[in-house]
C-alpha cells in the first residue's frame, strides 16, 4: 500500500514491470530538471510533487516513489478517488484483460468515470464514513449523482463551497487535456480532498510547534520526535538514535490507505481500497471554534450558513485539492485523450447538477 514517511511525504511502492517502471518514467519525464516543455511544466500543477525514488535501508531492492502527501495540510481531510476515462484498460491490454476490466464496471464507457472509494468526515458525530470500490461499482446512470453527492455531505448539510471549488479545479485540468496531444491516460484517477473540519478556527499542534521552533529541521524536534502532520500517521518516537529510516522500512505505524493498490502477487491485477482506523489529531482550538459539545442548538444552522450557502464569488476560497494520480498506464500519443476528456466533462456535469439541485 501507500506508506507515509516521517518527513511528510508518502511512499508508493513501485509496481511490477511494466507498470511500475512506466509510472516512474512518467514522473521522471514530467519532473525532469531540464524539462522545458510547456505542456509538461503546466501538468506539474495537477500532480502530487515528485521527490524521486526511495528504498528502505533494510530492503534496498524495494523501490518506492516518494510523493507529496496531498492530505498533509488538512485537519480532517475528506478524500475521494475517482478513476477517469471511458476505458480502464490500455491499448496493449490482452483480450482477457479487456474483458476483466469491462466486467468490473460495464457503465465505464457511458459514464466516463468510476468512484473507487471515499472517506467523509461528519461534523455532527466527529467520525468518518467510508465507502469502498464496491460502492462505486453499484452506482448507475440514475444513482451516480446522489452517489457522488454523498462525498460532499458532512452529516449536517451539503458542502456546496467544496463542490464549486472542485468544479473549478477539474475545469483547469480539462483545459490542459484540451490543449495537449502528447499523452493518453488509462486507469488514472483524480484524488479529491477538502477540509471537513471548522478549519478557520483550528490550528494544528504541529503547526504551532513548527512556528515556535524555526531553526529545527522540518518535521523533526530536538528530541528526535516526529511531528504528527495529519490524522493518517502516529507520532513516531525515534529515541533510538538514527533509527528513523529503519522505523519507516518496517512499515511506519500506519498505512496511508485511502488509495491503496494490492501488491501481493495474487492481487496484481486488482485495485483495492483499504481504510484504516485513524488516530485523532492533537489540535489547539481557539475559544470561538465549534467543539463537539456545542454541535446542537444554533450552531448547526451556523455551520450550514458557512458551508452550504457560500457566495459564488468566494467559492475558490474553499480548501480543496484535486490532483491527478496513478500513471502506470500513460502512453505517448499524437491525438487528444478523448476518453479522459469525456470523463472529465461528464463528472463536471454531475457535480454541476448536484450544485444546482
Short mmCIF file of C-alpha atoms in Angstrom, two decimals, residues 22-249:
data_model
loop_
_atom_site.label_atom_id
_atom_site.label_comp_id
_atom_site.label_asym_id
_atom_site.label_seq_id
_atom_site.Cartn_x
_atom_site.Cartn_y
_atom_site.Cartn_z
CA UNK A 22 6.30 3.09 -16.73
CA UNK A 23 4.93 5.18 -13.85
CA UNK A 24 8.45 6.05 -12.68
CA UNK A 25 9.39 7.06 -16.21
CA UNK A 26 6.31 9.29 -16.38
CA UNK A 27 7.23 11.13 -13.17
CA UNK A 28 10.87 11.42 -14.24
CA UNK A 29 9.84 12.93 -17.57
CA UNK A 30 7.41 15.46 -16.08
CA UNK A 31 9.73 16.49 -13.24
CA UNK A 32 12.99 16.44 -15.18
CA UNK A 33 15.00 19.47 -14.04
CA UNK A 34 15.89 20.16 -17.68
CA UNK A 35 12.28 19.97 -18.87
CA UNK A 36 11.31 22.97 -20.99
CA UNK A 37 8.09 21.55 -22.47
CA UNK A 38 5.31 23.98 -21.51
CA UNK A 39 2.72 21.20 -21.64
CA UNK A 40 4.58 19.09 -19.09
CA UNK A 41 5.52 22.07 -16.95
CA UNK A 42 1.84 23.01 -16.64
CA UNK A 43 0.94 19.39 -15.90
CA UNK A 44 3.01 19.56 -12.70
CA UNK A 45 0.36 21.84 -11.24
CA UNK A 46 -2.15 18.98 -11.31
CA UNK A 47 0.05 16.19 -9.91
CA UNK A 48 1.46 15.40 -6.48
CA UNK A 49 5.01 16.74 -6.30
CA UNK A 50 7.60 14.07 -7.05
CA UNK A 51 10.76 13.64 -4.97
CA UNK A 52 12.39 10.73 -6.77
CA UNK A 53 12.60 7.16 -5.52
CA UNK A 54 13.40 5.77 -2.08
CA UNK A 55 14.41 2.40 -0.69
CA UNK A 56 14.42 1.33 2.97
CA UNK A 57 17.86 0.52 4.42
CA UNK A 58 16.68 -2.94 5.43
CA UNK A 59 15.35 -3.76 1.95
CA UNK A 60 17.42 -1.90 -0.66
CA UNK A 61 15.76 -3.80 -3.51
CA UNK A 62 12.32 -2.45 -2.63
CA UNK A 63 11.67 0.77 -4.51
CA UNK A 64 9.13 3.43 -3.63
CA UNK A 65 8.04 6.57 -5.43
CA UNK A 66 8.39 9.48 -3.00
CA UNK A 67 5.43 11.82 -3.47
CA UNK A 68 3.77 14.84 -1.90
CA UNK A 69 1.12 14.00 0.70
CA UNK A 70 -1.82 15.96 -0.70
CA UNK A 71 -3.77 15.50 2.56
CA UNK A 72 -1.00 16.86 4.79
CA UNK A 73 -2.32 20.40 5.16
CA UNK A 74 -5.81 19.26 6.16
CA UNK A 75 -7.05 18.75 9.68
CA UNK A 76 -9.99 16.46 8.86
CA UNK A 77 -9.42 15.51 5.22
CA UNK A 78 -12.38 14.23 3.23
CA UNK A 79 -10.94 12.09 0.43
CA UNK A 80 -12.40 10.61 -2.76
CA UNK A 81 -10.68 8.65 -5.53
CA UNK A 82 -12.34 8.72 -8.95
CA UNK A 83 -10.99 6.78 -11.93
CA UNK A 84 -11.38 8.86 -15.10
CA UNK A 85 -11.91 7.80 -18.71
CA UNK A 86 -14.12 5.61 -20.84
CA UNK A 87 -11.65 2.72 -20.79
CA UNK A 88 -9.82 1.37 -17.76
CA UNK A 89 -7.54 -0.77 -19.95
CA UNK A 90 -4.71 0.46 -22.13
CA UNK A 91 -4.20 -0.13 -25.90
CA UNK A 92 -1.82 -3.01 -25.23
CA UNK A 93 -4.17 -4.97 -22.96
CA UNK A 94 -4.96 -8.56 -23.87
CA UNK A 95 -8.49 -9.63 -24.75
CA UNK A 96 -8.68 -11.33 -21.36
CA UNK A 97 -7.61 -8.15 -19.56
CA UNK A 98 -10.10 -6.06 -21.52
CA UNK A 99 -12.94 -8.41 -20.63
CA UNK A 100 -11.88 -8.40 -16.98
CA UNK A 101 -11.85 -4.61 -16.79
CA UNK A 102 -15.13 -4.14 -18.69
CA UNK A 103 -16.90 -6.67 -16.48
CA UNK A 104 -15.88 -4.76 -13.35
CA UNK A 105 -17.92 -1.73 -14.40
CA UNK A 106 -19.75 -2.06 -17.74
CA UNK A 107 -21.01 1.54 -17.47
CA UNK A 108 -17.48 2.98 -17.56
CA UNK A 109 -17.69 3.79 -21.27
CA UNK A 110 -21.04 5.54 -20.88
CA UNK A 111 -20.44 7.35 -17.58
CA UNK A 112 -16.74 8.07 -18.13
CA UNK A 113 -15.65 7.71 -14.50
CA UNK A 114 -15.80 5.33 -11.55
CA UNK A 115 -15.75 6.13 -7.83
CA UNK A 116 -13.06 3.91 -6.31
CA UNK A 117 -13.69 4.98 -2.73
CA UNK A 118 -14.33 7.85 -0.37
CA UNK A 119 -13.91 8.89 3.23
CA UNK A 120 -16.11 11.69 4.56
CA UNK A 121 -15.83 13.48 7.89
CA UNK A 122 -19.20 14.03 9.60
CA UNK A 123 -19.16 17.15 11.76
CA UNK A 124 -22.12 16.19 13.93
CA UNK A 125 -20.71 12.82 15.03
CA UNK A 126 -16.99 13.69 14.78
CA UNK A 127 -16.45 10.49 12.82
CA UNK A 128 -15.66 9.29 9.31
CA UNK A 129 -17.92 7.45 6.91
CA UNK A 130 -16.12 5.29 4.35
CA UNK A 131 -17.18 3.70 1.08
CA UNK A 132 -15.07 1.25 -0.94
CA UNK A 133 -14.87 0.40 -4.62
CA UNK A 134 -17.95 -1.82 -4.44
CA UNK A 135 -19.98 1.27 -3.61
CA UNK A 136 -18.77 2.99 -6.76
CA UNK A 137 -19.47 -0.01 -8.94
CA UNK A 138 -23.01 -0.18 -7.62
CA UNK A 139 -23.79 3.30 -8.99
CA UNK A 140 -25.94 3.53 -12.12
CA UNK A 141 -26.74 6.36 -14.52
CA UNK A 142 -29.73 7.13 -12.32
CA UNK A 143 -27.92 7.00 -8.96
CA UNK A 144 -24.45 8.33 -9.77
CA UNK A 145 -25.37 11.92 -8.93
CA UNK A 146 -26.62 11.00 -5.45
CA UNK A 147 -23.65 8.67 -5.04
CA UNK A 148 -21.18 11.48 -5.70
CA UNK A 149 -23.12 13.96 -3.55
CA UNK A 150 -22.58 11.69 -0.52
CA UNK A 151 -18.92 12.71 -0.60
CA UNK A 152 -19.82 16.37 -0.16
CA UNK A 153 -22.35 15.88 2.65
CA UNK A 154 -20.89 16.36 6.12
CA UNK A 155 -23.79 14.85 8.06
CA UNK A 156 -25.41 18.25 8.52
CA UNK A 157 -25.56 19.74 5.05
CA UNK A 158 -24.19 19.71 1.54
CA UNK A 159 -20.78 21.36 1.18
CA UNK A 160 -21.62 23.45 -1.86
CA UNK A 161 -18.45 25.51 -1.48
CA UNK A 162 -16.33 22.37 -1.85
CA UNK A 163 -18.34 21.25 -4.90
CA UNK A 164 -17.94 24.63 -6.60
CA UNK A 165 -14.19 24.73 -5.90
CA UNK A 166 -13.83 21.14 -7.17
CA UNK A 167 -15.56 22.05 -10.43
CA UNK A 168 -13.18 24.96 -10.98
CA UNK A 169 -10.14 22.72 -10.44
CA UNK A 170 -11.45 20.00 -12.76
CA UNK A 171 -12.09 22.64 -15.42
CA UNK A 172 -8.41 23.63 -15.28
CA UNK A 173 -7.37 20.01 -15.76
CA UNK A 174 -9.88 19.73 -18.63
CA UNK A 175 -8.35 22.82 -20.29
CA UNK A 176 -4.93 21.15 -20.09
CA UNK A 177 -6.25 18.00 -21.77
CA UNK A 178 -7.98 20.03 -24.47
CA UNK A 179 -4.67 21.68 -25.31
CA UNK A 180 -2.33 18.67 -25.44
CA UNK A 181 -1.80 15.75 -27.84
CA UNK A 182 1.28 14.22 -26.26
CA UNK A 183 -0.11 11.76 -23.72
CA UNK A 184 -3.08 9.46 -23.25
CA UNK A 185 -4.05 8.30 -19.74
CA UNK A 186 -5.72 4.98 -18.89
CA UNK A 187 -6.82 3.73 -15.45
CA UNK A 188 -5.69 7.04 -13.97
CA UNK A 189 -7.58 8.80 -11.19
CA UNK A 190 -8.44 12.16 -9.70
CA UNK A 191 -7.87 12.48 -5.97
CA UNK A 192 -10.29 14.91 -4.30
CA UNK A 193 -9.52 16.32 -0.85
CA UNK A 194 -11.39 19.00 1.07
CA UNK A 195 -11.30 20.20 4.66
CA UNK A 196 -14.06 18.62 6.73
CA UNK A 197 -13.49 20.50 9.98
CA UNK A 198 -14.07 24.04 11.17
CA UNK A 199 -10.63 24.88 9.84
CA UNK A 200 -10.82 28.67 10.13
CA UNK A 201 -10.64 28.44 13.91
CA UNK A 202 -8.48 25.34 14.26
CA UNK A 203 -4.69 25.46 14.42
CA UNK A 204 -2.75 22.21 14.28
CA UNK A 205 -0.47 21.45 17.22
CA UNK A 206 2.35 20.58 14.83
CA UNK A 207 1.98 23.89 13.01
CA UNK A 208 2.26 25.81 16.28
CA UNK A 209 5.28 23.78 17.29
CA UNK A 210 6.96 24.33 13.94
CA UNK A 211 6.36 28.06 14.19
CA UNK A 212 7.95 28.13 17.61
CA UNK A 213 10.95 26.04 16.60
CA UNK A 214 12.19 27.79 13.49
CA UNK A 215 15.80 26.56 13.19
CA UNK A 216 14.79 22.95 13.72
CA UNK A 217 14.66 20.81 10.54
CA UNK A 218 11.14 20.49 9.16
CA UNK A 219 9.23 17.75 10.91
CA UNK A 220 11.96 16.95 13.44
CA UNK A 221 12.02 18.14 17.04
CA UNK A 222 15.16 18.48 19.12
CA UNK A 223 14.42 15.27 20.99
CA UNK A 224 14.03 13.25 17.82
CA UNK A 225 10.24 13.14 17.90
CA UNK A 226 8.49 13.27 14.55
CA UNK A 227 5.57 15.63 14.42
CA UNK A 228 2.13 14.25 13.66
CA UNK A 229 1.32 16.05 10.41
CA UNK A 230 -2.19 14.71 9.98
CA UNK A 231 -4.54 12.03 11.12
CA UNK A 232 -3.10 9.36 8.87
CA UNK A 233 0.01 8.62 10.92
CA UNK A 234 1.08 8.12 14.51
CA UNK A 235 3.77 10.22 16.11
CA UNK A 236 6.97 8.23 15.74
CA UNK A 237 9.43 8.49 18.60
CA UNK A 238 12.94 7.85 17.43
CA UNK A 239 14.72 7.84 20.78
CA UNK A 240 16.97 5.15 19.39
CA UNK A 241 19.46 7.35 17.58
CA UNK A 242 19.42 7.04 13.82
CA UNK A 243 16.52 4.62 13.71
CA UNK A 244 14.03 6.86 11.91
CA UNK A 245 14.65 5.36 8.48
CA UNK A 246 14.59 1.87 9.95
CA UNK A 247 11.22 2.54 11.52
CA UNK A 248 9.95 3.59 8.12
CA UNK A 249 11.26 0.46 6.48
#
